[in-house]
Each structure stands twice: as C-alpha cells, then as structure tokens.
CSV table of C-alpha atoms in Angstrom, one decimal:
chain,number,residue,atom,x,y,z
A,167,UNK,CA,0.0,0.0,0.0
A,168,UNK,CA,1.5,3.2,-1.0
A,169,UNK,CA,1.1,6.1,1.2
A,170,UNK,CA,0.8,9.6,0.5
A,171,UNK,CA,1.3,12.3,2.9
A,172,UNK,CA,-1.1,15.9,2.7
A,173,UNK,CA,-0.7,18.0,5.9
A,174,UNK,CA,-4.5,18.8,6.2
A,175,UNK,CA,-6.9,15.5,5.6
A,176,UNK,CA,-10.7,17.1,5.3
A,177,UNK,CA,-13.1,14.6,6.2
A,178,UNK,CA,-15.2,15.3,2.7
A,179,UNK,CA,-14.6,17.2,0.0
A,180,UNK,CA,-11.2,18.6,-2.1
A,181,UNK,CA,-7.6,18.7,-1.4
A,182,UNK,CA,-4.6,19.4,-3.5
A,183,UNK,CA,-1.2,17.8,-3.1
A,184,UNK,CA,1.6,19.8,-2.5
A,185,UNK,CA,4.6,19.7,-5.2
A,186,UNK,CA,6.2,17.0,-3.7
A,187,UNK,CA,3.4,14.4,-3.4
A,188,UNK,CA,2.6,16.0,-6.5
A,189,UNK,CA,5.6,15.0,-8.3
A,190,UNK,CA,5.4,11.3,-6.5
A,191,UNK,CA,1.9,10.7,-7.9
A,192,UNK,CA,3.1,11.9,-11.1
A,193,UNK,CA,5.9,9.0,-11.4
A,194,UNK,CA,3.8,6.4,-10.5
A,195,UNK,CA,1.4,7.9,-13.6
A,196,UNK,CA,-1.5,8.0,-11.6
A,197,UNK,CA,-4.5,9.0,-13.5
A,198,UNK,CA,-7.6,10.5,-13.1
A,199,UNK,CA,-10.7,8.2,-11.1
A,200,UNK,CA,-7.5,6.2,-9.2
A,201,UNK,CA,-7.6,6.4,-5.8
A,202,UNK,CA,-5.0,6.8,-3.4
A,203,UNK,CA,-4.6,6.7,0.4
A,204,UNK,CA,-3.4,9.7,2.1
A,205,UNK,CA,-2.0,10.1,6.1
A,206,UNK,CA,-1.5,13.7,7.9
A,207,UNK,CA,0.6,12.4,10.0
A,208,UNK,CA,-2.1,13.0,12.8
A,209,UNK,CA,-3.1,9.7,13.2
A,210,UNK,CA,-5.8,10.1,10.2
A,211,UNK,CA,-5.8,7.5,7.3
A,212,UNK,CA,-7.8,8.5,4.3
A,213,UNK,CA,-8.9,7.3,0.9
A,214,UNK,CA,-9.1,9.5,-2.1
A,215,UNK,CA,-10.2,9.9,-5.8
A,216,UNK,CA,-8.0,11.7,-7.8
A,217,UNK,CA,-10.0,14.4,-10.1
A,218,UNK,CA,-7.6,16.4,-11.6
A,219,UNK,CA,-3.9,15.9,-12.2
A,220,UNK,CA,-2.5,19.5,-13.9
A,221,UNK,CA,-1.2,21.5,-12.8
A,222,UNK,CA,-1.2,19.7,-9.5
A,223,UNK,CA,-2.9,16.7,-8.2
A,224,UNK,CA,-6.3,17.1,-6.8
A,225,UNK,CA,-8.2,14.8,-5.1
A,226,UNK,CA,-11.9,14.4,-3.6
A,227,UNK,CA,-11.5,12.4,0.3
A,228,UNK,CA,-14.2,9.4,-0.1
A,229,UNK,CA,-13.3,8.4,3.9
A,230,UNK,CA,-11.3,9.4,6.6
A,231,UNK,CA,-10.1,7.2,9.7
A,232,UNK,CA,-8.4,7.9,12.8
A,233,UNK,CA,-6.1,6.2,14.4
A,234,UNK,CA,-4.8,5.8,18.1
A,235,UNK,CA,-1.4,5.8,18.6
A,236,UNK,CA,-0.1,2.2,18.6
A,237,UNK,CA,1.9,2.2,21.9
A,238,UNK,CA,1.3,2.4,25.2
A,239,UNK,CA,4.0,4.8,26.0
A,240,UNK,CA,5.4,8.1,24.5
A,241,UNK,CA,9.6,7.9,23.3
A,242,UNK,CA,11.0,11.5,23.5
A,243,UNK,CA,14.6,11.8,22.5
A,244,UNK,CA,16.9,14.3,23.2
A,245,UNK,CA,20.4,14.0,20.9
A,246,UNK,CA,23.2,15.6,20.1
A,247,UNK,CA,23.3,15.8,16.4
A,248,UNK,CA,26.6,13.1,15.1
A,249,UNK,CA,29.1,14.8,13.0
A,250,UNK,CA,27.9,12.7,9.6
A,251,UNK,CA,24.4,13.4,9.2
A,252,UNK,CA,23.7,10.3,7.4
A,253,UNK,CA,24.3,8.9,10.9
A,254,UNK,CA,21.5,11.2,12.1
A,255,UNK,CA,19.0,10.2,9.9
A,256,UNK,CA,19.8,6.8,10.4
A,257,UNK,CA,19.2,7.0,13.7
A,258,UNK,CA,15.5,9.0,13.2
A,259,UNK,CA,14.2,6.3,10.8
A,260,UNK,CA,15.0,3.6,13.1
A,261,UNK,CA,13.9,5.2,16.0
A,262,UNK,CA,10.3,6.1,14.4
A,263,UNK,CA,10.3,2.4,12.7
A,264,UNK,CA,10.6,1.1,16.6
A,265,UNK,CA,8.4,4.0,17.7
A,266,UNK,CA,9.1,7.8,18.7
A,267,UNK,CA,6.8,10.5,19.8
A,268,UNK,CA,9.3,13.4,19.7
A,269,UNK,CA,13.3,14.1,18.2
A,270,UNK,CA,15.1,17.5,20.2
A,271,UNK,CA,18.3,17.9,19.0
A,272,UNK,CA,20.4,19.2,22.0
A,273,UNK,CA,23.7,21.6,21.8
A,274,UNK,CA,26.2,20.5,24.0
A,275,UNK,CA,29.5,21.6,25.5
A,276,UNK,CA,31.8,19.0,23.1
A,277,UNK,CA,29.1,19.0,19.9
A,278,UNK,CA,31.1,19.3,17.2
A,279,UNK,CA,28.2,19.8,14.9
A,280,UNK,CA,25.8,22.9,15.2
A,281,UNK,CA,23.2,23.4,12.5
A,282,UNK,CA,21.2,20.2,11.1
A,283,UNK,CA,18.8,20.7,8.2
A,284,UNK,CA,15.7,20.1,9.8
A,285,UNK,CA,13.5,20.0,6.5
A,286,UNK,CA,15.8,16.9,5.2
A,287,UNK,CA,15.3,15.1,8.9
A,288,UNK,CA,11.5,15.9,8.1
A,289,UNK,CA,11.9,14.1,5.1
A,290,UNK,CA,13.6,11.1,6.7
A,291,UNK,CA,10.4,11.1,9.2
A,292,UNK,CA,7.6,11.0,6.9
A,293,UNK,CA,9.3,8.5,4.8
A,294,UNK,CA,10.0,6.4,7.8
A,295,UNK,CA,6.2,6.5,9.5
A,296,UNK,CA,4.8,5.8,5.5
A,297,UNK,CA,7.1,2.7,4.9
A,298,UNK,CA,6.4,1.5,8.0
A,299,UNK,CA,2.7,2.5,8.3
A,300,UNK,CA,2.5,4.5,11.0
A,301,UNK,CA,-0.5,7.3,11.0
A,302,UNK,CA,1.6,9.8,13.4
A,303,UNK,CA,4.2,11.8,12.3
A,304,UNK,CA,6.5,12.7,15.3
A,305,UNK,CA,7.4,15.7,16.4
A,306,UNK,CA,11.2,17.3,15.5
A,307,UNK,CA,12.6,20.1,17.2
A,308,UNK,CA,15.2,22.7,16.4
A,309,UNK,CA,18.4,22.7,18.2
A,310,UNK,CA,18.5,23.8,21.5
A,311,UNK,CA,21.6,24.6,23.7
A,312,UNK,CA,21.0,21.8,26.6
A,313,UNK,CA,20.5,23.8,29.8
A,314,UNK,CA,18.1,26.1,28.4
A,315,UNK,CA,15.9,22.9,27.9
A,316,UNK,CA,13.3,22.9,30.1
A,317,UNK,CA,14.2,19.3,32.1
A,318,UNK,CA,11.0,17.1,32.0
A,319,UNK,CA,10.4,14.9,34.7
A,320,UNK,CA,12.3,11.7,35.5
A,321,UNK,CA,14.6,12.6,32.6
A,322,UNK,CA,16.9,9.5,31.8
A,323,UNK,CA,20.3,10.1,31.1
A,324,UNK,CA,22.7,8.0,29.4
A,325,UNK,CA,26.7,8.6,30.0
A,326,UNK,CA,29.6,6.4,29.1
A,327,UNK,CA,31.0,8.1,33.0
A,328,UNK,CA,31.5,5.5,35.6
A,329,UNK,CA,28.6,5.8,37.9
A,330,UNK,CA,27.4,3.5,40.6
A,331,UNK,CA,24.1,5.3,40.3
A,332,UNK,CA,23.3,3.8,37.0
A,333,UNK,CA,20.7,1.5,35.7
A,334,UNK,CA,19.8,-0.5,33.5
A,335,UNK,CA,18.0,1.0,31.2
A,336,UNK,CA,14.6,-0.7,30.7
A,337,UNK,CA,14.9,-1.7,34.8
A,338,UNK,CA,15.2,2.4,35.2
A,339,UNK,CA,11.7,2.9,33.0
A,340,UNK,CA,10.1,0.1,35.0
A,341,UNK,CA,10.5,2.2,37.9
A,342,UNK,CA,9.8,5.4,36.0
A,343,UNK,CA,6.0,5.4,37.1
A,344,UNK,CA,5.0,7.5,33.9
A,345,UNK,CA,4.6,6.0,30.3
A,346,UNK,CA,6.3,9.1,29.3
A,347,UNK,CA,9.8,8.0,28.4
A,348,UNK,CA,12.3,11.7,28.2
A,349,UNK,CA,15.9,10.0,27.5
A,350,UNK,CA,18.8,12.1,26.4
A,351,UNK,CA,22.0,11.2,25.2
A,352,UNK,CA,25.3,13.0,24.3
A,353,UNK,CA,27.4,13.6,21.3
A,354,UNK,CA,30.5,11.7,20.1
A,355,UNK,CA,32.6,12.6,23.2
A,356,UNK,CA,29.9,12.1,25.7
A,357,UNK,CA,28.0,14.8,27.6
A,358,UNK,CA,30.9,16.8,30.4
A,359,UNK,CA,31.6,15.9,33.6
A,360,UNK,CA,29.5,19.0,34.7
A,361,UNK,CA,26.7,18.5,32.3
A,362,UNK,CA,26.4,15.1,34.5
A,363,UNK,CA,26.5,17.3,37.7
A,364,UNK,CA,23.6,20.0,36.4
A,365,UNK,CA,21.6,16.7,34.7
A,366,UNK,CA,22.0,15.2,38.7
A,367,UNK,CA,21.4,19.0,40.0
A,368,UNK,CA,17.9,18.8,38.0
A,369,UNK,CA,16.9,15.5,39.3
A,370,UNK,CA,18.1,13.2,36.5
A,371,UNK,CA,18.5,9.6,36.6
A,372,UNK,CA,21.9,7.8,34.7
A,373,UNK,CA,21.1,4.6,32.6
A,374,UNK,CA,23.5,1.9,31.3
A,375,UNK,CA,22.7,1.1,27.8
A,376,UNK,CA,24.4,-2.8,28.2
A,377,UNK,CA,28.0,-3.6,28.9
A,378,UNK,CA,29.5,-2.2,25.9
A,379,UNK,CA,30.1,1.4,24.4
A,380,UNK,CA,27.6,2.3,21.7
A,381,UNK,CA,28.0,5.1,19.1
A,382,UNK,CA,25.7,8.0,19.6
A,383,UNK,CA,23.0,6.8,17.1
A,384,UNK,CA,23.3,3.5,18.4
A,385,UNK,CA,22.2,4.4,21.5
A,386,UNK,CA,19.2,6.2,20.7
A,387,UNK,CA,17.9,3.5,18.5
A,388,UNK,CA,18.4,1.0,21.6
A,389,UNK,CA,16.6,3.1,23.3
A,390,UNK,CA,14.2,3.3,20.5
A,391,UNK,CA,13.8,-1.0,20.4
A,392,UNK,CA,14.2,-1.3,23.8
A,393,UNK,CA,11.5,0.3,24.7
A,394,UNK,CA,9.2,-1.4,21.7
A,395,UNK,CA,10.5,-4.4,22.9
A,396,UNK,CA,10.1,-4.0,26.4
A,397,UNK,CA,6.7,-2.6,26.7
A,398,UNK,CA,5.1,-5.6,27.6
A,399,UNK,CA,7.1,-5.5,30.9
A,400,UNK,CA,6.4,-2.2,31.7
A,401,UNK,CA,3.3,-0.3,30.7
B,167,UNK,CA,42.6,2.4,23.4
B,168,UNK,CA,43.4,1.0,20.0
B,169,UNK,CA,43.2,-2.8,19.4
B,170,UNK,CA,44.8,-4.8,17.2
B,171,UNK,CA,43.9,-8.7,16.4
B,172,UNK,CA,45.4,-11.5,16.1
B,173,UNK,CA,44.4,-14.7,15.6
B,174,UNK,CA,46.7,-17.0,17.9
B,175,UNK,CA,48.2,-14.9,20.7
B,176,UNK,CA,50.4,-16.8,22.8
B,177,UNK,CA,50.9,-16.6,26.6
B,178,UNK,CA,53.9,-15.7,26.0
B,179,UNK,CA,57.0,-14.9,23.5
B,180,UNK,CA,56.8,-13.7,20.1
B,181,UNK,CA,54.2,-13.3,17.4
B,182,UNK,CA,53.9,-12.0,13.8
B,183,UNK,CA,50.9,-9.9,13.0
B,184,UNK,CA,49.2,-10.6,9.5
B,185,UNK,CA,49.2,-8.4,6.6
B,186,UNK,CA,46.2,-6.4,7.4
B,187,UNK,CA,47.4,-5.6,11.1
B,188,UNK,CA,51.3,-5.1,10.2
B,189,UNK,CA,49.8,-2.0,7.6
B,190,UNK,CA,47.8,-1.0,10.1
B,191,UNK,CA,50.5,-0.7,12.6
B,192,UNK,CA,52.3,0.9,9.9
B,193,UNK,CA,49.5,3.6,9.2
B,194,UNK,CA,49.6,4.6,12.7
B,195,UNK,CA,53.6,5.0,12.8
B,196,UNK,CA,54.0,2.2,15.2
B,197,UNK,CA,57.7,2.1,16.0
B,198,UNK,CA,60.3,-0.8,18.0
B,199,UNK,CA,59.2,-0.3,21.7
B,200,UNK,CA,55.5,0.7,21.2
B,201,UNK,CA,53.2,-0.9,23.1
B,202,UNK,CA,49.8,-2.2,21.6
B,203,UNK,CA,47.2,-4.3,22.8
B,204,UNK,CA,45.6,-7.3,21.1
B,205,UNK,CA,42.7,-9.3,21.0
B,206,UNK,CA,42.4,-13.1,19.5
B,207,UNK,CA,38.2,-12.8,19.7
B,208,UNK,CA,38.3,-15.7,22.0
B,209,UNK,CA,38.3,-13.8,25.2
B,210,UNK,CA,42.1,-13.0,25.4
B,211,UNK,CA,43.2,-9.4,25.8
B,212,UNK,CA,47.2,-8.9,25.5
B,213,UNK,CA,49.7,-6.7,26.2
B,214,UNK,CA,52.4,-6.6,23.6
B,215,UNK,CA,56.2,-5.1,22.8
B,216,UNK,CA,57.3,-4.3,19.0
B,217,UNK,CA,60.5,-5.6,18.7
B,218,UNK,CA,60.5,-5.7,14.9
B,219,UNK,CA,58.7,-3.4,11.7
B,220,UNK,CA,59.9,-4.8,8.6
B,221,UNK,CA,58.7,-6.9,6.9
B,222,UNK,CA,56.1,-7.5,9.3
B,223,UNK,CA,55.5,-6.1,12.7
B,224,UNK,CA,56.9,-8.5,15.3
B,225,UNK,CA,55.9,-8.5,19.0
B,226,UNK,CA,56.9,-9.7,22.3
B,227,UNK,CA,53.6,-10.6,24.5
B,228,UNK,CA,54.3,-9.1,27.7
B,229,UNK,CA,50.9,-10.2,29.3
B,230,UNK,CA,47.6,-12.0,28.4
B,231,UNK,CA,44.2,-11.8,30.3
B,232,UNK,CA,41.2,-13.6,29.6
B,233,UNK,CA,37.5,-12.1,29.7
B,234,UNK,CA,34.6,-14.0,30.0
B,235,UNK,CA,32.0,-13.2,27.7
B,236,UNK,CA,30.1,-10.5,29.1
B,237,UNK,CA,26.0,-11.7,28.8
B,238,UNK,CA,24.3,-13.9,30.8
B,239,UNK,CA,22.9,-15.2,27.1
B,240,UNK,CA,23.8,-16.1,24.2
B,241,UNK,CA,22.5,-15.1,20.9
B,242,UNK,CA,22.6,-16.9,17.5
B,243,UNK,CA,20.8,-15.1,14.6
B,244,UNK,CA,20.0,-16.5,10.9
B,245,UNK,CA,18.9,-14.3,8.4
B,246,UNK,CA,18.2,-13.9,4.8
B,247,UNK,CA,20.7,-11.8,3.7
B,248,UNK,CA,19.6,-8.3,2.3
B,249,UNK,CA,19.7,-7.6,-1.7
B,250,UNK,CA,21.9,-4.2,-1.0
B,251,UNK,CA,25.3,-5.7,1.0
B,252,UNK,CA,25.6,-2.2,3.2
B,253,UNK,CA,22.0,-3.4,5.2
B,254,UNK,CA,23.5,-6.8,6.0
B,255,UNK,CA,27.0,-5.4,7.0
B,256,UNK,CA,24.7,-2.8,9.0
B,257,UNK,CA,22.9,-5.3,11.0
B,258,UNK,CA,26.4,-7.8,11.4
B,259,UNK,CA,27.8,-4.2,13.1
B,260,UNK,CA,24.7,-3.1,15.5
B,261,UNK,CA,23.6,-6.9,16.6
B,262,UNK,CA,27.6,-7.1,17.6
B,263,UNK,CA,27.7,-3.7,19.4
B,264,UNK,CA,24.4,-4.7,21.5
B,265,UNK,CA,25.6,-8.7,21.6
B,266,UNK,CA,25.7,-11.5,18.8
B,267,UNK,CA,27.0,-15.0,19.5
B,268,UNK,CA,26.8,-16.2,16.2
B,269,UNK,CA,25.5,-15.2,13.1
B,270,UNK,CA,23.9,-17.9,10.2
B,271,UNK,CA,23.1,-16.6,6.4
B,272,UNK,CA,20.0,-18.4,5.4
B,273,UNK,CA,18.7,-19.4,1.7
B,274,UNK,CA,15.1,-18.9,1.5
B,275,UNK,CA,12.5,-19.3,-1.4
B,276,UNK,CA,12.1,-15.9,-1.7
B,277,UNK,CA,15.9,-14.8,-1.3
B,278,UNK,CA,16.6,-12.8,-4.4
B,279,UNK,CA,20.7,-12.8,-2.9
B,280,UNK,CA,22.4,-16.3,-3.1
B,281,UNK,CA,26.0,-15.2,-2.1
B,282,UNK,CA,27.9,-13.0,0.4
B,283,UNK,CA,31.4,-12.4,0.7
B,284,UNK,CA,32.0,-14.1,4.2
B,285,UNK,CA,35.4,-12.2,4.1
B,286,UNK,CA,33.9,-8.9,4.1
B,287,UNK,CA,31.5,-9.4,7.1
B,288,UNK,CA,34.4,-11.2,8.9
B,289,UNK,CA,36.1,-7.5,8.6
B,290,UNK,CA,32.8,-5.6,9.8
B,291,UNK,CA,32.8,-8.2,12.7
B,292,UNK,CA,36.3,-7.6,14.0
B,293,UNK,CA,36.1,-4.3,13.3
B,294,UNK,CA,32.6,-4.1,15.2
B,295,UNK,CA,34.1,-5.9,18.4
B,296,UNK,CA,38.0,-3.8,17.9
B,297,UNK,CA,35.2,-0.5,18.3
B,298,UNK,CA,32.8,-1.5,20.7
B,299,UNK,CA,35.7,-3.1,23.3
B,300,UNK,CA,34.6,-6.6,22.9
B,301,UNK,CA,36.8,-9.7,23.1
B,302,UNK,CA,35.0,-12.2,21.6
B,303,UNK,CA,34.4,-12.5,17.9
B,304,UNK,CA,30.8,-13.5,16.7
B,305,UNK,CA,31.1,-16.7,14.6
B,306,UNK,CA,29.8,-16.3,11.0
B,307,UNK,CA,28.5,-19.1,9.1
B,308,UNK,CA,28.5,-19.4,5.1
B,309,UNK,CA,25.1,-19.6,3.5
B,310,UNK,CA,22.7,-22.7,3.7
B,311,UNK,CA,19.3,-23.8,2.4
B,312,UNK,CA,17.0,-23.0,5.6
B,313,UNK,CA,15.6,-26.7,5.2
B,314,UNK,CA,19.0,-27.8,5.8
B,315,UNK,CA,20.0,-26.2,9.1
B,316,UNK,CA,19.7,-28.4,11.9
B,317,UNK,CA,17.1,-26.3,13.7
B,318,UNK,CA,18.5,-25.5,17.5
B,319,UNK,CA,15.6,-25.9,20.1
B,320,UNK,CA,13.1,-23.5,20.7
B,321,UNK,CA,13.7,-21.5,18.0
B,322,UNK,CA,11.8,-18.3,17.4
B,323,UNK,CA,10.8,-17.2,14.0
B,324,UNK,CA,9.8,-13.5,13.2
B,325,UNK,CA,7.2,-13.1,10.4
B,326,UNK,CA,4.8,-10.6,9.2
B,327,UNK,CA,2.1,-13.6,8.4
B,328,UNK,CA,-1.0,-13.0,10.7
B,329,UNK,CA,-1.2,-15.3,13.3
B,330,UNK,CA,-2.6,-15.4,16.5
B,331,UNK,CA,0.2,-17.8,18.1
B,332,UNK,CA,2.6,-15.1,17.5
B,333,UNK,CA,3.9,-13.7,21.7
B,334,UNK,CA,5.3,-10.3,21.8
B,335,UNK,CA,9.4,-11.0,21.4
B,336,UNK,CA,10.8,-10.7,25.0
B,337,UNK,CA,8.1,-12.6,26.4
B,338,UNK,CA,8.6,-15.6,24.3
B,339,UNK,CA,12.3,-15.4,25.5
B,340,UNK,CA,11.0,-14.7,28.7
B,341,UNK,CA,9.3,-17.9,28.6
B,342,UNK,CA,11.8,-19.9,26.9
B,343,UNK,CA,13.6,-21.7,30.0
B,344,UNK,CA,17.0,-21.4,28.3
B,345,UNK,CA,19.6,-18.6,28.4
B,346,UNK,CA,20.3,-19.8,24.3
B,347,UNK,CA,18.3,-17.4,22.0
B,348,UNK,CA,17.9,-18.5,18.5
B,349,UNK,CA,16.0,-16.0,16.4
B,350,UNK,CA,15.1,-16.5,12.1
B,351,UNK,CA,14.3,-13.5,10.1
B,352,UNK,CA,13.3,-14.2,6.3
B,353,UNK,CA,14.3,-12.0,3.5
B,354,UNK,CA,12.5,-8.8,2.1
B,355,UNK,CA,9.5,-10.8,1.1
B,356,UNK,CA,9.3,-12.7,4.2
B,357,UNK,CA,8.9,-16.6,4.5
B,358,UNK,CA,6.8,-18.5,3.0
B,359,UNK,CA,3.1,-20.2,3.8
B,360,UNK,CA,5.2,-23.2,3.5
B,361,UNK,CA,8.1,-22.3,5.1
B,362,UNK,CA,6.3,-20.9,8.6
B,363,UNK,CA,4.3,-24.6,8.3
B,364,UNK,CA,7.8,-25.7,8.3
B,365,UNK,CA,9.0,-24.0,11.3
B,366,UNK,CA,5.6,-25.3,12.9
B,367,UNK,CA,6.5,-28.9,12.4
B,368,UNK,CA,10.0,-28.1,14.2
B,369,UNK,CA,8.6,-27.1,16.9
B,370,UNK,CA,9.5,-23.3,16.9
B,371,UNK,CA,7.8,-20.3,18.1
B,372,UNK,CA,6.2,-17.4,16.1
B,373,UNK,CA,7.5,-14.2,17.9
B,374,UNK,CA,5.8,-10.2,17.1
B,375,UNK,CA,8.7,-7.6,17.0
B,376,UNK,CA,6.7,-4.9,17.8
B,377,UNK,CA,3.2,-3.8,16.0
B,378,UNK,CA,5.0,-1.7,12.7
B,379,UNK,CA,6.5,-3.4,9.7
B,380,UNK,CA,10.0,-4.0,9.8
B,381,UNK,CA,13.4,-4.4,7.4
B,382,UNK,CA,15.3,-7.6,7.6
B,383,UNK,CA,18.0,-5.9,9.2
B,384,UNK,CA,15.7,-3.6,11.5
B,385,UNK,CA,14.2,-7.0,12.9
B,386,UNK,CA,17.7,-8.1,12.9
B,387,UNK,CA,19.3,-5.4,15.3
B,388,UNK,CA,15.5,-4.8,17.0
B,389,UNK,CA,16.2,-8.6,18.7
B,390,UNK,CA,19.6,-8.2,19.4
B,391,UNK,CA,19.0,-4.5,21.4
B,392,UNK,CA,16.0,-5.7,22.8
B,393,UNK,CA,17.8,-8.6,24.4
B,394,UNK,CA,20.5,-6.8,25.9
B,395,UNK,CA,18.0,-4.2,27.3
B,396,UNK,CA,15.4,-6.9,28.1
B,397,UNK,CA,18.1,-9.2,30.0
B,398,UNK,CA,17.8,-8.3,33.2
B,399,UNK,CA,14.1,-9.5,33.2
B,400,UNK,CA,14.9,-13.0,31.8
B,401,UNK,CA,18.3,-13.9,32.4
C-alpha cells in the first residue's frame, strides 16, 4: 500500500497535493478516477479519488479514519546531532520504525556539529512512518543549547562516566511510574563531567545502555527498540 | 585504546601480525618499543612489545588476560541476507555492538541474494568488536538452504504472516527456559506459507517484533538490542 502524505486531511470534499506528493503521484502515472490513500501524519488514514492531475494533483476524500497511537507509552529523544548526518538520519528512521513521539536535538558543551537541516530530517520522518505504516508523524525540534531545555520529569540520562548510580536501562523505565519515556543522550565525546553534575542538579536519573560502548546513534535506537520491545514489561 | 587482532596470541613470546594488522601498525607510525594491545576474539586481551617493523611487525607478548563473555545469554541469529550488502553489513555491526553469539546466512525461497562475501562481514565483525571493546568475535557461518539447518531448540521465528500464536518477542524469551536465543528473520519478502508450516512442524515459536513493519535488518538489530535491554528480566 503506497502512502501519501497531505498536511490537512478534510473529512469530505477537495484537497490538492503539495509539489512533492505532486511529483510522486506523477511518477507512479497515476490518472484520473485512481484512488490513493493519504496520512496527515495525525493519526488520520484517508482514501481518495484523484480528479484532476494538472497542474497539480487534486483529489476528492471518499473516507477518513483515525487512528490511536499504537503504543502504550510516549519515546521522546533528546540527541546531540553526530558529525555525519547520514548517521542522524539513520538513527531518526530507526527510531520512528521502533516507535518515537518526539526528536530534540540538543547543543552540547563537546558538539562538534551545530546546525542540522531540519527540513531533510523531516523528510527522513515521513518517509520512515509511511514505509512502515504509521498514521503519526513525530514531532522534530530545532536545536536547542542543553541547559536552556526545560528538564522534564524523570529525565533519563545515558553517559559512558563510571557511575554507581546507574541503571539498567529498561529496569530504570520500570521504575519510572509514567509512560512518558524523556531519555537524552550525548554527542561523540559524551556529555561533560558537569553536564552530568547539572543533569544530577535537575533530578536526572543515569542509565546503562548494556555492557559495551555504543555510538551515539546506536544508543538512541536501543533506546528506540528497547522500549518497543520491552513494553510488555512495563506499561 | 586501539586494538589490534590477532588470531593465535600466545601466553607468551613472540608473534607475527598478518598483513592487514602489520599495515595497520604501519599507518599509525608504530615504532620498535611501542606498546599495543591485542585481542584473538576468543576472550584474550594482550599486552604486547614491537621488537620488529619490517617486513612484518613482530611482537613480544608481555601479558595475556582472559575475559569471559560479558552476557548472561547467548544469541545466535540467521537471516536472509539483504539484496543491498551495506543493510546486511549494518545489522552484522549493530547486533555485535548490542551482543551477537553467532551469526547464520539463510537461503530462502524468496531470497533474491544467493552469495555473500564471508570475508567482508568477517572484517565488519572484527572491526565491530575492535570498536565496541569486545573480546570475543561472533562466529559467522556461510550460507545454507533454511531446510537444511539443523534447527536448534526453541527457535523463534519473526514473520509478518498473521497469526494469533505469534507472543510479543521478549516474552517468548522470557518464557523460553534457556539462556540460548535462536532468532530467524526471512528475506525482504518474508517466508513462505510453506516455510512458517515448516518451522511449525520443528517445533518453533512465532514471535511479534513490535506492532509496525520491519526491514530484515531492522528485525535483525530490533532482537539483538532488545535482548541486551530486556536481560535483566529474563536472564
């Protein structure tokens, strides 16, 4: 089933595509009385005729459907961005594949990277929750220098520091008592000794991500799967 | 900490490193006295003197530790490799970082790939445990006919086929009563009717990774990261 993405979804009546989807209905010759499903990305599934197809696509909704989120909990990730941004992206498709409610990318004291093209990691996320048929798009934040984040509650925190105070990580979101999962994790050289201190100073909790050292994209989509994976154990 | 790797260390006394770890001694402008430090991917971490460059690096082993392996599981994986070679070598990287015992290629009916350069993942392997400060090396298994492989005992088998017998992943592990995981994931078009009957008649169990559709090597690294995080409740 190909998906196609339109930012409003009226429940009756006429939409037009923008360029993009435009241009993808366009190369799969789609004609005139075909119809096509459409998502906004809000959890709303619809089916639609295509009436017109110069100089844009337009279509007329026949049904609309809405959709609960799948999971029982909400994923929100806070990352620094990598230096390669293919690793990035990576990490954002994976991450929605296993489910993710909301991407913040964080500026941190050793980020060597400071500006990320958020309309290409937009991109990535649409195409990500389309080929994996997901009917909620989530949410992507610009960058944000760390401490002027406003710390949610029970924050998780994963460092490659020694720390006795760390735990495991899905044990740690057993004991979270909140299906809203806030996990943030650092950039190539790890977050600073005292961006530890202030994450302890703001009530913080450390995690351990397993026994051996992950990249920074690999961590978020263990995270990502872990919690997936997990849920049965803890929601 | 760099690593180098070599296949026999000895307890002590002198070794040669192989072509591949002499020019990258060389690239790094390794010179008599250096110290380095070795791995075999059996467990054994060694200390080691450079008493010779040319032709080939020569050492002195000044010490040799051994580590157990590090999870109270172990975890042996056979999949259909992936048409593109960069999504198999993806998975052999991330299932290593998060924890892979061994690692089976599997010819299905609907693989459309029937060869893969073993020498190639064996370098993403060792390159994967060199990065991620492991010390033992997953084995990796040329290709076989699935119908062929002597099927380990509970096996679990992820498909996308409906069926109601299918548990949630970590609870089927949860459940198994053994600290071996054996997991099957079919190529892009996913096993066959027959094939799943086939698995049936073994004896193995249908697990769910998750409720969204996932690539080969997304289900791939999804079990491997799901049980390292999930360990602590089954293990």
């Amino acid at each position: 089933m190909q998906l196609f993405f339109a930012e409003h979804l009226p429940d009756q009546g006429r939409l037009t595509l923008n360029d993009e989807e435009s241009k993808h209905c366009k190369v799969l010759r789609k004609q005139i009385g075909d119809q096509i499903q459409l998502i906004d990305g809000q959890g709303h599934l619809a089916t639609a005729s295509i009436c017109q197809i110069q100089p844009k696509f337009e279509l007329e909704v026949l049904n609309k459907t809405y959709h609960a989120p799948p999971r029982a909990y909400a994923f929100h990730l806070y990352v620094a961005p990598t230096k390669q941004n293919d690793r990035i992206e990576w990490l954002l498709e994976k991450a929605i594949e296993a489910g993710l409610d909301s991407f913040t990318l964080i500026q941190t004291e050793r980020s060597e990277k400071h500006s990320v093209k958020l309309e290409r990691l937009h991109k990535v996320a649409l195409s990500a929750i389309k080929q994996s048929h997901q009917w909620h798009l989530p949410k992507i934040h610009t960058m944000q220098p760390l401490k002027s984040i406003g710390m949610p509650n029970h924050a998780l925190v994963a460092h490659c520091e020694t720390d006795a105070q760390k735990q495991p990580f899905l044990k740690a979101v057993s004991h979270l008592g909140s299906n809203e999962v806030n996990v943030f994790i650092g950039p190539e050289g790890d977050f600073t000794v005292g961006e530890i201190d202030w994450f302890k100073s703001k009530g913080a909790q450390f995690v351990s991500l397993g026994e051996s050292r992950l990249r920074t994209e690999t961590a978020g989509i263990y995270c990502a799967m872990a919690l997936n994976a997990g849920s049965p154990f803890f929601t």
